[in-house]
PDB file of C-alpha atoms in Angstrom:
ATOM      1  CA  UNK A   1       0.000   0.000   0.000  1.00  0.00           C
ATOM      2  CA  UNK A   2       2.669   2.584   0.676  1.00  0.00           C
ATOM      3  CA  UNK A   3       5.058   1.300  -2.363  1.00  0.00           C
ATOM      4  CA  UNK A   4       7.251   4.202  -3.609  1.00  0.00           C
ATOM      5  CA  UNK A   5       6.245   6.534  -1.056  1.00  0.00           C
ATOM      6  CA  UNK A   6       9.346   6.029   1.357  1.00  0.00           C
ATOM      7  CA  UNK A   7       7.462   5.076   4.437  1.00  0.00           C
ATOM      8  CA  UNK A   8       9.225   4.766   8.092  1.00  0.00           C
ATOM      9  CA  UNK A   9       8.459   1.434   9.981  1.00  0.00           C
ATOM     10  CA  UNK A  10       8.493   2.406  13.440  1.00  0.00           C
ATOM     11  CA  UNK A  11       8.738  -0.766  15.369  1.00  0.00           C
ATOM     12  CA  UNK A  12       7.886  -1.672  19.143  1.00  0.00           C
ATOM     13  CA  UNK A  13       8.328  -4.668  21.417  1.00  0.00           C
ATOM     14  CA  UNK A  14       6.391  -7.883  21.037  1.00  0.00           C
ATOM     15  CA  UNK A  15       6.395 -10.652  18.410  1.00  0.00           C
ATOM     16  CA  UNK A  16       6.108  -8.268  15.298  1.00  0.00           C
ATOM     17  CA  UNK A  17       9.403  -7.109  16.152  1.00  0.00           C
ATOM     18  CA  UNK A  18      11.030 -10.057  14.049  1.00  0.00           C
ATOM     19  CA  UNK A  19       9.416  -7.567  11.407  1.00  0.00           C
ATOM     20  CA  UNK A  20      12.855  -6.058  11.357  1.00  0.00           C
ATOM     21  CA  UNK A  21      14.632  -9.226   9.240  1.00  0.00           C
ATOM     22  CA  UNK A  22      14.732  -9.783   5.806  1.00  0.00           C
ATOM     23  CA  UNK A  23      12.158 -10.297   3.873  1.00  0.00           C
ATOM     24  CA  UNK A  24       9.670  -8.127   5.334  1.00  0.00           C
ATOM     25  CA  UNK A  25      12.218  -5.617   6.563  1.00  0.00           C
ATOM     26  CA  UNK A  26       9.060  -3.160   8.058  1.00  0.00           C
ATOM     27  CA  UNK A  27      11.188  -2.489  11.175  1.00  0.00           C
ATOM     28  CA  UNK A  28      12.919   0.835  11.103  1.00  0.00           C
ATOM     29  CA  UNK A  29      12.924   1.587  14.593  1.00  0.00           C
ATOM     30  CA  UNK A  30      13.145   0.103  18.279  1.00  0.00           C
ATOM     31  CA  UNK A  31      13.472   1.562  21.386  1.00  0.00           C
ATOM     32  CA  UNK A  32      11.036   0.259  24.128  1.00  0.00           C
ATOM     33  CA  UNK A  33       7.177  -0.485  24.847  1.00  0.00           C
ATOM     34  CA  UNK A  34       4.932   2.050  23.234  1.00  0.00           C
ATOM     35  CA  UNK A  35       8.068   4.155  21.568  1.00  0.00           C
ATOM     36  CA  UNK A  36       6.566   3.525  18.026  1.00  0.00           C
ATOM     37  CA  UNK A  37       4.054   5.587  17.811  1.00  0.00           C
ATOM     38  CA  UNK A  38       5.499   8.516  19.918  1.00  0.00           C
ATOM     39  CA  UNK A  39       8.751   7.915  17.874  1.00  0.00           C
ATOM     40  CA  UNK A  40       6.770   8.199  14.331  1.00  0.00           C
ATOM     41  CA  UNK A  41       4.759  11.606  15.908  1.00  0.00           C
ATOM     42  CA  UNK A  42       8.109  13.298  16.413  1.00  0.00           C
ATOM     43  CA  UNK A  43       9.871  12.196  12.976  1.00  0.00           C
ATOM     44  CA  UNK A  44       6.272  13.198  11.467  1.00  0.00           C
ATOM     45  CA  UNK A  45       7.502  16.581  12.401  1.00  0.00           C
ATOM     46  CA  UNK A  46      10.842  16.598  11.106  1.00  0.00           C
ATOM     47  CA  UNK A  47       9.714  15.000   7.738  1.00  0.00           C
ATOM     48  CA  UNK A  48       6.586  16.134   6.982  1.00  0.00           C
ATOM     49  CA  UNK A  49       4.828  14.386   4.004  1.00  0.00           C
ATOM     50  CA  UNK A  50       6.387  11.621   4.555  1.00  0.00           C
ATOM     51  CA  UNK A  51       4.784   8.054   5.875  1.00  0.00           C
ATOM     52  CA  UNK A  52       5.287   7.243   8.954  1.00  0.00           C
ATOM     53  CA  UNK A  53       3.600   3.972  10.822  1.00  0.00           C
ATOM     54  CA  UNK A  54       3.804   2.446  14.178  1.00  0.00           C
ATOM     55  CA  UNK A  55       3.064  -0.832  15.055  1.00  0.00           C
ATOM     56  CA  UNK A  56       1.607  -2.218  18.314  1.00  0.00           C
ATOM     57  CA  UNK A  57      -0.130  -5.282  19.412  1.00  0.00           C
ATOM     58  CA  UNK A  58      -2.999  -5.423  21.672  1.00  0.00           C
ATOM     59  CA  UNK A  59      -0.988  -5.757  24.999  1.00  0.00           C
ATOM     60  CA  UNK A  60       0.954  -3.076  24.111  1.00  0.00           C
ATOM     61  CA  UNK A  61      -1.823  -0.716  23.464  1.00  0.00           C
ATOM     62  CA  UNK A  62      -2.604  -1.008  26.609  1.00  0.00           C
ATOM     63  CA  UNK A  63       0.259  -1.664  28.765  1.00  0.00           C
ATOM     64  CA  UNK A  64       1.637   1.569  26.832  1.00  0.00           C
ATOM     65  CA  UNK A  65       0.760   3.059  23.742  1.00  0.00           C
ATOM     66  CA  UNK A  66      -2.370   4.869  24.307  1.00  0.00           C
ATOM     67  CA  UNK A  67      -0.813   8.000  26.026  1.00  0.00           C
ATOM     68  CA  UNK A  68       1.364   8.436  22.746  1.00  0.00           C
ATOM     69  CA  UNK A  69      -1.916   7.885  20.910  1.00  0.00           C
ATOM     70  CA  UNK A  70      -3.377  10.610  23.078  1.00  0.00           C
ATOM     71  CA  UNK A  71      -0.201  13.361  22.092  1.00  0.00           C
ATOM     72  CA  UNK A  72      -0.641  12.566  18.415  1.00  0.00           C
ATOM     73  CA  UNK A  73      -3.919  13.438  18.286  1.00  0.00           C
ATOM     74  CA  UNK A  74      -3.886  16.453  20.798  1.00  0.00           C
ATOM     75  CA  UNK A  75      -0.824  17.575  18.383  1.00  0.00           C
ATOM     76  CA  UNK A  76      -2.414  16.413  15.053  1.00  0.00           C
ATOM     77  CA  UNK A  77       0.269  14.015  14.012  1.00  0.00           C
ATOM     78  CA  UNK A  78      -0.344  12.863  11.165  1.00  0.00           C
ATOM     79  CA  UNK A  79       0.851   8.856  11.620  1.00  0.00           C
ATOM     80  CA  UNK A  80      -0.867   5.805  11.083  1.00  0.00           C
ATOM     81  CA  UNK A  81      -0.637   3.688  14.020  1.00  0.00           C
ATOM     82  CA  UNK A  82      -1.577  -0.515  13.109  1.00  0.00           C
ATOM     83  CA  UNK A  83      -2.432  -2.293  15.917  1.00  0.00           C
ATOM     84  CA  UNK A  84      -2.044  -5.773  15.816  1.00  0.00           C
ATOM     85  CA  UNK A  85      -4.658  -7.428  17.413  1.00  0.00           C
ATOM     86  CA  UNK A  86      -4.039 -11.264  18.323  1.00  0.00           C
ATOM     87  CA  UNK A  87      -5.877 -12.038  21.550  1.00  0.00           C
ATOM     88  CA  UNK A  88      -3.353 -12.164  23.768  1.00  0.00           C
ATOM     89  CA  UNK A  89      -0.072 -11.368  25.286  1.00  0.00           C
ATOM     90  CA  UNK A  90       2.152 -13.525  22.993  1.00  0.00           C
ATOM     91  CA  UNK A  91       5.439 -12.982  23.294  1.00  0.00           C
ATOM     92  CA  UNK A  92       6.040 -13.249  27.009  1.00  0.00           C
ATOM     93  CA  UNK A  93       3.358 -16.250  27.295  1.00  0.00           C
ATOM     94  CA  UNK A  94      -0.162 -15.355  26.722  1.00  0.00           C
ATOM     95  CA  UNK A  95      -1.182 -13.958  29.443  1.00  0.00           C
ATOM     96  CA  UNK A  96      -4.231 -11.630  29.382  1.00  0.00           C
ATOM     97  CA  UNK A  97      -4.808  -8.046  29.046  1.00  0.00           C
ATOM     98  CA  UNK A  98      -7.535  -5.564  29.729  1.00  0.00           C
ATOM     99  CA  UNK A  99      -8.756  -6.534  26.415  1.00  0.00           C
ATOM    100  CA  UNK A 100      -9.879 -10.013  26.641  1.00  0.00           C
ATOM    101  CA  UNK A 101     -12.357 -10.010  29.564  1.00  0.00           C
ATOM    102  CA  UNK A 102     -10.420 -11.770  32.373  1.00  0.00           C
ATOM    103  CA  UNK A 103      -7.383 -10.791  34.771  1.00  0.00           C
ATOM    104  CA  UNK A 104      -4.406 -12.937  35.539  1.00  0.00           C
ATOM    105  CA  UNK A 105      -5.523 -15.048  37.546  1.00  0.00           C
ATOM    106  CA  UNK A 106      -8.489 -16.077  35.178  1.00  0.00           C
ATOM    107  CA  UNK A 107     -11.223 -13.798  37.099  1.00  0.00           C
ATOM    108  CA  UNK A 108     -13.818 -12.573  34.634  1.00  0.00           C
ATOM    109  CA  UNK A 109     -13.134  -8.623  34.296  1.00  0.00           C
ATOM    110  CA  UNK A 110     -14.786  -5.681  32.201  1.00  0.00           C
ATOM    111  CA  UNK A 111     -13.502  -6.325  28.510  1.00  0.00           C
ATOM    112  CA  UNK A 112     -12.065  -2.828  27.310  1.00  0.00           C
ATOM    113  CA  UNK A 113     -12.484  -2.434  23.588  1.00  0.00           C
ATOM    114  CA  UNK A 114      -9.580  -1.075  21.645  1.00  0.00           C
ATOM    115  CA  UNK A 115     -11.511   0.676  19.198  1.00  0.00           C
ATOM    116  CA  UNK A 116     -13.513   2.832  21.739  1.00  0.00           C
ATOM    117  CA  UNK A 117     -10.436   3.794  23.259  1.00  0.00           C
ATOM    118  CA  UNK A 118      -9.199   4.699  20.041  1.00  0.00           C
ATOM    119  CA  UNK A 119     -12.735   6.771  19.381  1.00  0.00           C
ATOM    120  CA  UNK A 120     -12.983   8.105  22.736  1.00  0.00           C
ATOM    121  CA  UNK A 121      -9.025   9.802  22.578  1.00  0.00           C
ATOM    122  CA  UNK A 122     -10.615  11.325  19.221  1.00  0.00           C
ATOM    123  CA  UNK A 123      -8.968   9.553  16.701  1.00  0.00           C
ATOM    124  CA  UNK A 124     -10.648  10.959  13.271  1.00  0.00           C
ATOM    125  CA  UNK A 125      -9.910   7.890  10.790  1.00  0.00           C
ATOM    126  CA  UNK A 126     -10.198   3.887  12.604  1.00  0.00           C
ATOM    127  CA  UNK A 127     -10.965   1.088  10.901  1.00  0.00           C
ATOM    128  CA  UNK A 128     -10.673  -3.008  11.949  1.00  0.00           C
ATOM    129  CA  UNK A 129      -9.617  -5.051   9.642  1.00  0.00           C
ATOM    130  CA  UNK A 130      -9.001  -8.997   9.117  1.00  0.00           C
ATOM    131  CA  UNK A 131      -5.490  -9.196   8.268  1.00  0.00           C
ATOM    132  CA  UNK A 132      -5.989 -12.146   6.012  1.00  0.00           C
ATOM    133  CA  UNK A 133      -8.239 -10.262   3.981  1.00  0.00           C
ATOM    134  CA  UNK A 134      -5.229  -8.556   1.514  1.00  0.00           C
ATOM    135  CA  UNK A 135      -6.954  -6.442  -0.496  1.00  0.00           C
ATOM    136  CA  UNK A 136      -9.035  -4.708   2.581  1.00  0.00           C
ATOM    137  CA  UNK A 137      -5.897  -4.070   4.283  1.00  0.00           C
ATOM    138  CA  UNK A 138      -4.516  -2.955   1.264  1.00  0.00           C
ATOM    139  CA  UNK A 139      -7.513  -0.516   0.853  1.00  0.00           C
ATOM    140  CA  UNK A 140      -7.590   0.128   4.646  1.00  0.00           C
ATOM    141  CA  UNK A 141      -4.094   0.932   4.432  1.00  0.00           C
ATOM    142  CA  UNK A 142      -4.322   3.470   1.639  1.00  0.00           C
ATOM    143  CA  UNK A 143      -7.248   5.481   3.086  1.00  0.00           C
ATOM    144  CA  UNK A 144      -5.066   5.861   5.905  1.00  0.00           C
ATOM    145  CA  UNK A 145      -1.878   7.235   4.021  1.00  0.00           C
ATOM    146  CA  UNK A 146      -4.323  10.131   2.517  1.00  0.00           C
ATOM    147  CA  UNK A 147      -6.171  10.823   5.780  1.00  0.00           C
ATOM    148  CA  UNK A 148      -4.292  14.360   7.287  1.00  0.00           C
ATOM    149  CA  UNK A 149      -4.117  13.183  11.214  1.00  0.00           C
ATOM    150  CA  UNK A 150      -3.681  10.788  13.196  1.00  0.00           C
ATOM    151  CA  UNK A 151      -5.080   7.324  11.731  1.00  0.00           C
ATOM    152  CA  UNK A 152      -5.437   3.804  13.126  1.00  0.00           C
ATOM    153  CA  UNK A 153      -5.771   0.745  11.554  1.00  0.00           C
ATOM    154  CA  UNK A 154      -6.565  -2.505  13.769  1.00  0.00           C
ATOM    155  CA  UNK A 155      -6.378  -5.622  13.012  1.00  0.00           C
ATOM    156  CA  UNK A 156      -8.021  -8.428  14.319  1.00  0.00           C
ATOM    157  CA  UNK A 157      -6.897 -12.392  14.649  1.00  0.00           C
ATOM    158  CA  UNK A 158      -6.399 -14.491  16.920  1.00  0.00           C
ATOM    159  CA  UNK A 159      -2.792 -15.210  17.811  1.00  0.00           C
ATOM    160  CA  UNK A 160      -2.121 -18.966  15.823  1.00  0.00           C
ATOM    161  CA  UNK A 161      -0.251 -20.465  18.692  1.00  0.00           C
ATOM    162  CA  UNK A 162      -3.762 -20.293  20.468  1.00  0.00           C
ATOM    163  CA  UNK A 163      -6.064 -21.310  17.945  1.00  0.00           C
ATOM    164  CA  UNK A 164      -6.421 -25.024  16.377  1.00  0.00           C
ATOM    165  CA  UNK A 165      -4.644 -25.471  13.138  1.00  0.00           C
ATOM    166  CA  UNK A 166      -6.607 -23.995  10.076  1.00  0.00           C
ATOM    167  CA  UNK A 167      -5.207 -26.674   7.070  1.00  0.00           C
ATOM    168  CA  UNK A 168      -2.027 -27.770   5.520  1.00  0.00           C
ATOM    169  CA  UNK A 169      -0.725 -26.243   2.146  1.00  0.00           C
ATOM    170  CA  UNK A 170       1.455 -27.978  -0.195  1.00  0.00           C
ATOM    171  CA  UNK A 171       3.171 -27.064  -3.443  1.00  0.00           C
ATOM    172  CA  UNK A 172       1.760 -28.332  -6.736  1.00  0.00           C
ATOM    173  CA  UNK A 173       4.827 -28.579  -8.307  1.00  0.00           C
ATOM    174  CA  UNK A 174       3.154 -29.000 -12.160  1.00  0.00           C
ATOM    175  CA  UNK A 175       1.867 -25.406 -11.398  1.00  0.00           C
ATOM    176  CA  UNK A 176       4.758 -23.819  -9.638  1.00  0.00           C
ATOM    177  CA  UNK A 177       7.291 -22.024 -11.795  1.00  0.00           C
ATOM    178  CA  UNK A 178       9.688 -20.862  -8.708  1.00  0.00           C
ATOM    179  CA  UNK A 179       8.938 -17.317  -9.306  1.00  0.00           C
ATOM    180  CA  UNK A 180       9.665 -16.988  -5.194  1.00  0.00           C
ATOM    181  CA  UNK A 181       6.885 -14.801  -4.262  1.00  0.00           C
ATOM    182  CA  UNK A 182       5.578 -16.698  -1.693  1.00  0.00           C
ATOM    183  CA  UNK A 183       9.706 -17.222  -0.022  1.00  0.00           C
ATOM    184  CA  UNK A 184      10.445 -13.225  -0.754  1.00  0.00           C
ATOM    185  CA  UNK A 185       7.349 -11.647   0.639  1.00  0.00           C
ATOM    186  CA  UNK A 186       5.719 -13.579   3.224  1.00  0.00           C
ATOM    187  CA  UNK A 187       8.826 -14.821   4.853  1.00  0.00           C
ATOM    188  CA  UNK A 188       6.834 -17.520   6.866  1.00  0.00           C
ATOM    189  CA  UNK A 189       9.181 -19.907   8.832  1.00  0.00           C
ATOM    190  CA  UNK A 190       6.949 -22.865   7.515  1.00  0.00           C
ATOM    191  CA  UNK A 191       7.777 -22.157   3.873  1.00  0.00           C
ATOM    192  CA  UNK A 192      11.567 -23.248   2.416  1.00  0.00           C
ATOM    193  CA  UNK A 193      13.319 -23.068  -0.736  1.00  0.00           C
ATOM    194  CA  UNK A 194      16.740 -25.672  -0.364  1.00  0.00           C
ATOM    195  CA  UNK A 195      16.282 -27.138  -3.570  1.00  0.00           C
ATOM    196  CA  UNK A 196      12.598 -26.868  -4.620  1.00  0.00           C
ATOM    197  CA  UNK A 197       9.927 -24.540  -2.709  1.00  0.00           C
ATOM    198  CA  UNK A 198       8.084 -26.497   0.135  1.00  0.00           C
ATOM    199  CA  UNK A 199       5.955 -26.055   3.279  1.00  0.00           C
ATOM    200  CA  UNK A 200       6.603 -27.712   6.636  1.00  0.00           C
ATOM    201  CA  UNK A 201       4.455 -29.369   8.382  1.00  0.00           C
ATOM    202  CA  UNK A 202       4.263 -26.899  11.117  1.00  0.00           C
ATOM    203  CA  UNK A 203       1.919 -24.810   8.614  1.00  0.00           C
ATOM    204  CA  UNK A 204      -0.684 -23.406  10.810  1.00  0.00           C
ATOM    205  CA  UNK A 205      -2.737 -23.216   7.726  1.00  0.00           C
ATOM    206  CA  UNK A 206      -3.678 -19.064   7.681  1.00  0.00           C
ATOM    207  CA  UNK A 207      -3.602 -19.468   3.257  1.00  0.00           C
ATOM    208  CA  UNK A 208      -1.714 -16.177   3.131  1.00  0.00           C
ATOM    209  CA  UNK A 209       0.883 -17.938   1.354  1.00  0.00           C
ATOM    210  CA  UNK A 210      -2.214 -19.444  -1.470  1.00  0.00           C
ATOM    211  CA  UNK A 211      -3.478 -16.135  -1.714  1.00  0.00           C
ATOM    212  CA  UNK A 212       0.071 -14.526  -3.067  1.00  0.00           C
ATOM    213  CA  UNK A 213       0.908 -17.259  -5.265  1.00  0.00           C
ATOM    214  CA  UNK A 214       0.319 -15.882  -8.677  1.00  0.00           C
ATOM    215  CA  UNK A 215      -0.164 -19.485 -10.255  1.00  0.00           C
ATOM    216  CA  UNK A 216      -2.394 -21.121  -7.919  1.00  0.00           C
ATOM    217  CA  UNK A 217       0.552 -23.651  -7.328  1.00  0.00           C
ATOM    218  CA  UNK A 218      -0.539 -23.619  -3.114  1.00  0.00           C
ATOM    219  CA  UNK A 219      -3.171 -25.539  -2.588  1.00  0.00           C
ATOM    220  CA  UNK A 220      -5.013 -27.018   0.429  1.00  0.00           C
ATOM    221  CA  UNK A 221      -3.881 -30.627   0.998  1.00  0.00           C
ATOM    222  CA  UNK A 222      -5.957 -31.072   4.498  1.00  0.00           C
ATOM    223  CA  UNK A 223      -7.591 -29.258   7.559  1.00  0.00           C
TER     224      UNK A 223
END
C-alpha cells in the first residue's frame, strides 16, 4: 500500500518485532514499549509528508501506547498507528490483558475495547480489519496514508499459537514455476526453498501464502 512513497516502519516490542529481518524488513525503529508511535509523531515533524507507521499489538496498546496515541492526536500528528490485534499477550506467554475479559488469575473482568479507546481519545480515521483479507488491508491501508491526522488501523486475529490449526498447504509442483513470491514476501518460517519450494508441516494453515501465489501452485492438501 505505501510502495514508492518512502514510508518509516516504526517498530515496538512484542512478536512483530522479528518484522525487522529480511524479507519483510518493516522495522525501522526500536526503542522500548509504546516508543513507536510517539517515535513516528516526532519524525512526522521533522519530515513532513512523509509516511510514517507504528506498530503495536494489543498488549501493548494497553500496557503503553495509548498515552502516545493521546499526544498525536492532541498535536495532530499525522501517523498511522496498526495495531495488531491477536488475543493475547504472545510474546512473554499469553497472558491476558484488559482486552480479553479476564485478569491474571483467570477472574472474569470488564472487557475494554480497543476501538472505543481509540474513538474516545478522538482519533478521526479507525478502521478493523481482518489481516488475512489482503486487499481490505490494502484498501484500509491506503485510506489511511491520505487521511491528514492521526489514523489507526486494527487488526483483528487471533494469535495462531492459540487457535487449532486452520489446514495444511502444499506445493503443486506441475503449477509452480519458482517465481519466489511466496519465499520473498511472506517470509513464513513454515515455507523453504533448499532445492525446490516447500511447506513444513508446522503450517498453521492461515492461506496467506495461497493467496500470493500468482499461479495457484498452493493448494489445500488437508484441515
Amino acid at each position: 500500500a505505501s510502495k514508492g512513497l518512502d514510508p518509516v516502519f516504526c517498530g515496538d516490542i512484542g512478536c512483530y518485532t522479528l518484522g525487522n529481518a529480511p524479507p519483510l524488513e518493516t522495522q525501522d525503529t526500536c526503542l522500548c514499549m509504546g516508543a513507536s508511535i510517539t517515535i513516528a509523531s516526532g519524525l512526522s515533524r521533522a519530515e513532513e509528508g512523509r509516511p510514517f507507521f507504528a506498530f503495536v499489538g494489543d498488549s501493548t496498546f494497553f500496557h503503553a501506547a495509548m498515552t502516545g496515541l493521546v499526544n498525536a492526536v492532541y498535536n495532530g500528528h499525522r501517523v498511522i498507528l496498526v495495531v495488531l490485534d491477536n488475543d493475547t499477550t504472545a510474546m512473554t506467554g499469553h497472558q491476558p490483558h484488559p482486552g480479553l475479559g479476564r485478569t491474571a488469575t483467570g477472574k472474569p473482568a470488564p472487557k475494554i475495547s480497543i476501538p472505543e479507546v481509540c474513538r474516545a481519545i478522538g482519533v478521526g480515521f479507525l478502521r478493523v480489519v481482518d489481516p488475512f483479507d489482503l486487499p481490505e488491508l490494502t484498501r484500509a491501508t491506503k485510506e489511511a496514508l491520505a487521511h491528514d491526522g492521526p489514523a489507526v488501523i486494527i487488526t483483528e486475529s487471533p494469535c495462531s499459537q492459540i487457535i487449532p490449526k486452520k489446514a495444511q498447504y502444499a506445493v503443486d509442483y506441475e503449477s509452480c514455476v519458482e517465481c519466489g513470491v511466496c519465499v520473498n514476501d511472506l517470509g513464513c518460517p513454515s515455507i523453504t526453498w533448499p532445492d525446490k519450494i516447500e511447506i513444513a508441516e508446522n503450517c498453521t494453515g492461515c492461506s496467506l501464502c495461497a493467496s500470493v501465489c500468482p499461479t495457484g501452485a498452493i493448494v489445500e492438501v488437508s484441515r
